[in-house]
Each structure stands twice: as structure tokens, then as C-alpha cells.
PDB file of C-alpha atoms in Angstrom:
ATOM      1  CA  MET A   1      -4.391 -20.659  -6.283  1.00 85.00           C
ATOM      2  CA  PHE A   2      -5.819 -17.365  -4.953  1.00 95.00           C
ATOM      3  CA  SER A   3      -8.951 -15.633  -6.188  1.00 98.00           C
ATOM      4  CA  ILE A   4      -9.413 -12.850  -3.607  1.00 99.00           C
ATOM      5  CA  ILE A   5      -6.430 -11.187  -1.955  1.00 99.00           C
ATOM      6  CA  LEU A   6      -6.624  -8.717   0.927  1.00 99.00           C
ATOM      7  CA  VAL A   7      -3.633  -6.512   1.718  1.00 98.00           C
ATOM      8  CA  ALA A   8      -3.379  -4.332   4.804  1.00 97.00           C
ATOM      9  CA  THR A   9      -1.706  -0.960   4.507  1.00 95.00           C
ATOM     10  CA  ASP A  10      -0.957   1.945   6.809  1.00 92.00           C
ATOM     11  CA  GLY A  11       1.181   3.873   4.352  1.00 91.00           C
ATOM     12  CA  SER A  12       4.483   2.670   5.845  1.00 89.00           C
ATOM     13  CA  SER A  13       7.235   1.352   3.580  1.00 88.00           C
ATOM     14  CA  GLU A  14       6.672  -2.159   4.979  1.00 88.00           C
ATOM     15  CA  SER A  15       2.975  -2.079   4.155  1.00 91.00           C
ATOM     16  CA  MET A  16       3.662  -0.677   0.680  1.00 94.00           C
ATOM     17  CA  GLY A  17       6.003  -3.624   0.162  1.00 94.00           C
ATOM     18  CA  ALA A  18       3.068  -5.854   1.063  1.00 96.00           C
ATOM     19  CA  VAL A  19       0.884  -3.966  -1.436  1.00 97.00           C
ATOM     20  CA  ARG A  20       3.448  -4.532  -4.207  1.00 96.00           C
ATOM     21  CA  ALA A  21       3.773  -8.229  -3.367  1.00 97.00           C
ATOM     22  CA  ALA A  22      -0.012  -8.675  -3.152  1.00 98.00           C
ATOM     23  CA  ALA A  23      -0.528  -6.899  -6.477  1.00 98.00           C
ATOM     24  CA  GLU A  24       2.082  -9.091  -8.165  1.00 97.00           C
ATOM     25  CA  GLU A  25       0.436 -12.198  -6.714  1.00 97.00           C
ATOM     26  CA  ALA A  26      -2.998 -10.986  -7.849  1.00 98.00           C
ATOM     27  CA  LEU A  27      -1.624 -10.576 -11.375  1.00 97.00           C
ATOM     28  CA  ARG A  28      -0.129 -14.088 -11.340  1.00 96.00           C
ATOM     29  CA  HIS A  29      -3.409 -15.668 -10.272  1.00 96.00           C
ATOM     30  CA  ASN A  30      -5.836 -13.264 -11.965  1.00 97.00           C
ATOM     31  CA  ALA A  31      -7.212 -12.567  -8.477  1.00 98.00           C
ATOM     32  CA  SER A  32      -9.164  -9.572  -7.256  1.00 98.00           C
ATOM     33  CA  LEU A  33      -7.248  -7.264  -4.936  1.00 99.00           C
ATOM     34  CA  HIS A  34      -8.722  -5.585  -1.872  1.00 99.00           C
ATOM     35  CA  THR A  35      -6.893  -3.082   0.321  1.00 99.00           C
ATOM     36  CA  ILE A  36      -7.678  -2.281   3.936  1.00 98.00           C
ATOM     37  CA  CYS A  37      -6.470   0.532   6.144  1.00 97.00           C
ATOM     38  CA  VAL A  38      -7.666   0.407   9.724  1.00 95.00           C
ATOM     39  CA  THR A  39      -7.801   3.615  11.722  1.00 90.00           C
ATOM     40  CA  ASN A  40      -7.549   2.902  15.424  1.00 86.00           C
ATOM     41  CA  PRO A  41      -8.770   5.934  17.398  1.00 76.00           C
ATOM     42  CA  GLY A  42      -8.611   3.891  20.592  1.00 72.00           C
ATOM     43  CA  ALA A  43      -4.824   3.950  20.392  1.00 69.00           C
ATOM     44  CA  VAL A  44      -4.809   7.701  21.051  1.00 67.00           C
ATOM     45  CA  GLN A  45      -8.159   8.227  22.770  1.00 63.00           C
ATOM     46  CA  SER A  46      -6.771   8.021  26.307  1.00 60.00           C
ATOM     47  CA  MET A  47      -4.583  11.045  25.614  1.00 62.00           C
ATOM     48  CA  PHE A  48      -7.651  13.167  24.819  1.00 60.00           C
ATOM     49  CA  VAL A  49     -10.352  11.963  27.227  1.00 60.00           C
ATOM     50  CA  SER A  50     -10.516  13.309  30.759  1.00 57.00           C
ATOM     51  CA  PRO A  51     -10.558  10.407  33.252  1.00 59.00           C
ATOM     52  CA  GLN A  52     -12.525  12.540  35.727  1.00 61.00           C
ATOM     53  CA  THR A  53     -15.371  13.587  33.425  1.00 58.00           C
ATOM     54  CA  ASP A  54     -15.087  11.366  30.340  1.00 59.00           C
ATOM     55  CA  ALA A  55     -15.232  14.619  28.353  1.00 59.00           C
ATOM     56  CA  ILE A  56     -13.524  14.474  24.998  1.00 57.00           C
ATOM     57  CA  ASN A  57     -10.976  17.190  24.385  1.00 60.00           C
ATOM     58  CA  VAL A  58     -11.547  19.057  21.115  1.00 59.00           C
ATOM     59  CA  ASN A  59      -8.073  17.977  20.001  1.00 70.00           C
ATOM     60  CA  TYR A  60      -9.315  14.379  19.869  1.00 69.00           C
ATOM     61  CA  GLU A  61     -11.677  15.309  17.052  1.00 75.00           C
ATOM     62  CA  LEU A  62      -8.798  16.929  15.173  1.00 80.00           C
ATOM     63  CA  VAL A  63      -6.660  13.839  15.676  1.00 79.00           C
ATOM     64  CA  THR A  64      -9.394  11.494  14.409  1.00 81.00           C
ATOM     65  CA  GLU A  65      -9.831  13.722  11.340  1.00 86.00           C
ATOM     66  CA  PHE A  66      -6.072  13.563  10.776  1.00 86.00           C
ATOM     67  CA  LEU A  67      -6.060   9.767  11.187  1.00 86.00           C
ATOM     68  CA  ALA A  68      -8.921   9.420   8.692  1.00 90.00           C
ATOM     69  CA  GLU A  69      -7.040  11.576   6.185  1.00 93.00           C
ATOM     70  CA  GLU A  70      -3.873   9.493   6.644  1.00 92.00           C
ATOM     71  CA  ALA A  71      -5.877   6.305   6.054  1.00 94.00           C
ATOM     72  CA  LYS A  72      -7.343   7.790   2.891  1.00 96.00           C
ATOM     73  CA  LYS A  73      -3.837   8.689   1.672  1.00 97.00           C
ATOM     74  CA  ALA A  74      -2.549   5.183   2.447  1.00 96.00           C
ATOM     75  CA  LEU A  75      -5.382   3.590   0.469  1.00 98.00           C
ATOM     76  CA  GLU A  76      -4.844   5.995  -2.442  1.00 98.00           C
ATOM     77  CA  GLU A  77      -1.118   5.203  -2.468  1.00 97.00           C
ATOM     78  CA  ALA A  78      -1.893   1.480  -2.497  1.00 97.00           C
ATOM     79  CA  GLU A  79      -4.361   1.995  -5.328  1.00 98.00           C
ATOM     80  CA  LYS A  80      -1.735   3.865  -7.380  1.00 97.00           C
ATOM     81  CA  GLU A  81       0.751   1.041  -6.833  1.00 96.00           C
ATOM     82  CA  ALA A  82      -1.763  -1.575  -7.995  1.00 96.00           C
ATOM     83  CA  GLU A  83      -2.875   0.535 -10.950  1.00 96.00           C
ATOM     84  CA  SER A  84       0.759   0.864 -12.068  1.00 96.00           C
ATOM     85  CA  LEU A  85       0.632  -2.909 -12.595  1.00 94.00           C
ATOM     86  CA  GLY A  86      -2.706  -2.722 -14.385  1.00 94.00           C
ATOM     87  CA  LEU A  87      -4.867  -3.800 -11.446  1.00 96.00           C
ATOM     88  CA  SER A  88      -7.906  -2.185  -9.933  1.00 95.00           C
ATOM     89  CA  VAL A  89      -8.510  -2.468  -6.199  1.00 98.00           C
ATOM     90  CA  THR A  90     -11.427  -2.390  -3.835  1.00 98.00           C
ATOM     91  CA  PRO A  91     -10.508  -0.189  -0.845  1.00 98.00           C
ATOM     92  CA  HIS A  92     -11.823  -0.789   2.660  1.00 98.00           C
ATOM     93  CA  PRO A  93     -11.320   2.175   5.024  1.00 97.00           C
ATOM     94  CA  VAL A  94     -12.216   0.825   8.471  1.00 96.00           C
ATOM     95  CA  TRP A  95     -12.240   2.077  12.070  1.00 94.00           C
ATOM     96  CA  GLY A  96     -11.282  -0.238  14.924  1.00 93.00           C
ATOM     97  CA  ASP A  97      -8.519  -2.511  16.109  1.00 92.00           C
ATOM     98  CA  PRO A  98      -6.400  -3.531  13.100  1.00 94.00           C
ATOM     99  CA  ARG A  99      -5.794  -7.012  14.523  1.00 93.00           C
ATOM    100  CA  GLU A 100      -9.539  -7.674  14.524  1.00 96.00           C
ATOM    101  CA  GLU A 101     -10.684  -5.656  11.522  1.00 98.00           C
ATOM    102  CA  ILE A 102      -8.240  -7.173   9.031  1.00 98.00           C
ATOM    103  CA  LEU A 103      -9.519 -10.645   9.928  1.00 98.00           C
ATOM    104  CA  ARG A 104     -13.159  -9.520   9.873  1.00 99.00           C
ATOM    105  CA  CYS A 105     -12.746  -7.948   6.436  1.00 99.00           C
ATOM    106  CA  ALA A 106     -10.956 -11.027   5.084  1.00 99.00           C
ATOM    107  CA  GLU A 107     -13.836 -13.206   6.165  1.00 98.00           C
ATOM    108  CA  GLU A 108     -16.458 -10.744   4.918  1.00 98.00           C
ATOM    109  CA  ILE A 109     -15.012 -10.570   1.382  1.00 99.00           C
ATOM    110  CA  GLY A 110     -14.077 -14.256   1.239  1.00 99.00           C
ATOM    111  CA  ALA A 111     -10.344 -13.600   0.929  1.00 99.00           C
ATOM    112  CA  ASP A 112      -8.207 -16.677   0.467  1.00 97.00           C
ATOM    113  CA  CYS A 113      -4.952 -14.856   1.203  1.00 98.00           C
ATOM    114  CA  ILE A 114      -3.949 -11.907   3.390  1.00 98.00           C
ATOM    115  CA  PHE A 115      -0.792  -9.844   2.909  1.00 98.00           C
ATOM    116  CA  VAL A 116       0.653  -7.705   5.718  1.00 95.00           C
ATOM    117  CA  GLY A 117       3.929  -5.890   6.242  1.00 90.00           C
ATOM    118  CA  SER A 118       6.181  -7.225   8.966  1.00 84.00           C
ATOM    119  CA  THR A 119       6.019  -3.905  10.801  1.00 69.00           C
ATOM    120  CA  GLY A 120       4.049  -0.716  10.433  1.00 54.00           C
ATOM    121  CA  LYS A 121       3.641   2.683  11.999  1.00 51.00           C
ATOM    122  CA  THR A 122       2.645   1.455  15.456  1.00 52.00           C
ATOM    123  CA  GLY A 123       5.864   2.143  17.389  1.00 52.00           C
ATOM    124  CA  ILE A 124       5.403   1.750  21.145  1.00 48.00           C
ATOM    125  CA  GLU A 125       1.914   0.289  20.694  1.00 45.00           C
ATOM    126  CA  GLU A 126       3.479  -2.695  18.943  1.00 48.00           C
ATOM    127  CA  LEU A 127       5.690  -3.349  21.962  1.00 48.00           C
ATOM    128  CA  LEU A 128       2.769  -3.121  24.373  1.00 42.00           C
ATOM    129  CA  LEU A 129       0.053  -4.915  22.440  1.00 40.00           C
ATOM    130  CA  GLY A 130       1.899  -7.262  20.119  1.00 45.00           C
ATOM    131  CA  SER A 131       2.267  -6.692  16.425  1.00 84.00           C
ATOM    132  CA  VAL A 132      -0.622  -6.616  14.011  1.00 88.00           C
ATOM    133  CA  SER A 133       1.149  -8.983  11.639  1.00 89.00           C
ATOM    134  CA  SER A 134       1.769 -11.553  14.385  1.00 89.00           C
ATOM    135  CA  SER A 135      -1.859 -11.423  15.442  1.00 93.00           C
ATOM    136  CA  VAL A 136      -3.142 -11.775  11.880  1.00 95.00           C
ATOM    137  CA  VAL A 137      -0.842 -14.754  11.218  1.00 93.00           C
ATOM    138  CA  THR A 138      -1.916 -16.410  14.459  1.00 94.00           C
ATOM    139  CA  HIS A 139      -5.665 -15.976  13.973  1.00 97.00           C
ATOM    140  CA  ALA A 140      -6.216 -15.983  10.202  1.00 97.00           C
ATOM    141  CA  ARG A 141      -8.168 -18.862   8.728  1.00 97.00           C
ATOM    142  CA  VAL A 142      -6.473 -18.406   5.349  1.00 98.00           C
ATOM    143  CA  ASN A 143      -2.927 -18.215   4.010  1.00 97.00           C
ATOM    144  CA  THR A 144      -1.128 -15.129   5.266  1.00 97.00           C
ATOM    145  CA  MET A 145       1.991 -13.615   3.750  1.00 95.00           C
ATOM    146  CA  VAL A 146       4.183 -11.392   5.922  1.00 93.00           C
ATOM    147  CA  ILE A 147       6.311  -9.149   3.735  1.00 92.00           C
ATOM    148  CA  ARG A 148       9.621  -7.812   4.966  1.00 86.00           C
ATOM    149  CA  VAL A 149      11.104  -4.879   3.066  1.00 80.00           C
ATOM    150  CA  GLU A 150      14.874  -4.822   2.826  1.00 76.00           C
ATOM    151  CA  GLU A 151      16.410  -1.658   4.219  1.00 64.00           C
ATOM    152  CA  LYS A 152      18.392   0.419   1.756  1.00 60.00           C
ATOM    153  CA  GLU A 153      21.976   1.003   2.754  1.00 54.00           C
TER     154      GLU A 153
END
């Protein structure tokens, strides 16, 4: 049914649940598995750019380095999860708006299914902008699976 699966991760438990589900589905269908982690510097840029001068505070550079490192860790964690099931993955570290970049990547690689977690690390941004998973489901041209991880009691 599926030949190319894309799964979005941000390192959260919800996204790792999506990675597990996507990897299991890839095994069932002998599909290739791609992971994507989108770093969105725009989400924090306004905190580090002076509105009067448009000068970027040096802390912004540190934050973007930190975000890039977190994305790398999330992709490595996803790769370990897939490898534990005997799968190899193709990682896609990307900068931009996750709602747009996940869809762009899916189209670029010819994915026929996208997996996302029901929530991620976005916090207040999710309330203000709408969730990434909702946007992907609404705008995807292919099947999209939203994975909800049960909370442990």
C-alpha cells in the first residue's frame, strides 16, 4: 500500500510514537522510511531581534545553534528507533515552518503517507498558530496518520 513513508519528529514522546508507528508500517509494506525534523527559528526570532534597529542579538545565534543540535538529536533518536526494527532511514534536517516544510518534503520525495504526532514541543505557539498536525492533515495530498501516545499512569 505504501512505498515511501515520511515521519515528522521533534524529539517529543508524541513524535517518537509516530516514528515507531511509521517504522512498523514501513516494515509491513517494505517501504522506505524518511524522517524530517524542522527547525523553526522564526518562532523565537522576535525575542532576539531589536525592533528599532533590526540588529540580531548574539543570543539568537546561540539559540539557533541549540535548535539545530536538538533537531540533530531528534533525527538520531528516530534513526535508532527505526534501526532497532531493522530499518534504515533517510533523515531530512530542515529549517522553516514545520507546517509548510513537512508537506514540501513529502512532495519532494514522493511520499505516499505522512506520520505525525498529535502534539509536539510547540506549547503556546500551537495555541496561537494552530497545530502542525492539524495543518498537515488539512493540506496533505497523501494519506496522513496522526499518532496519539497514551499517557502512562
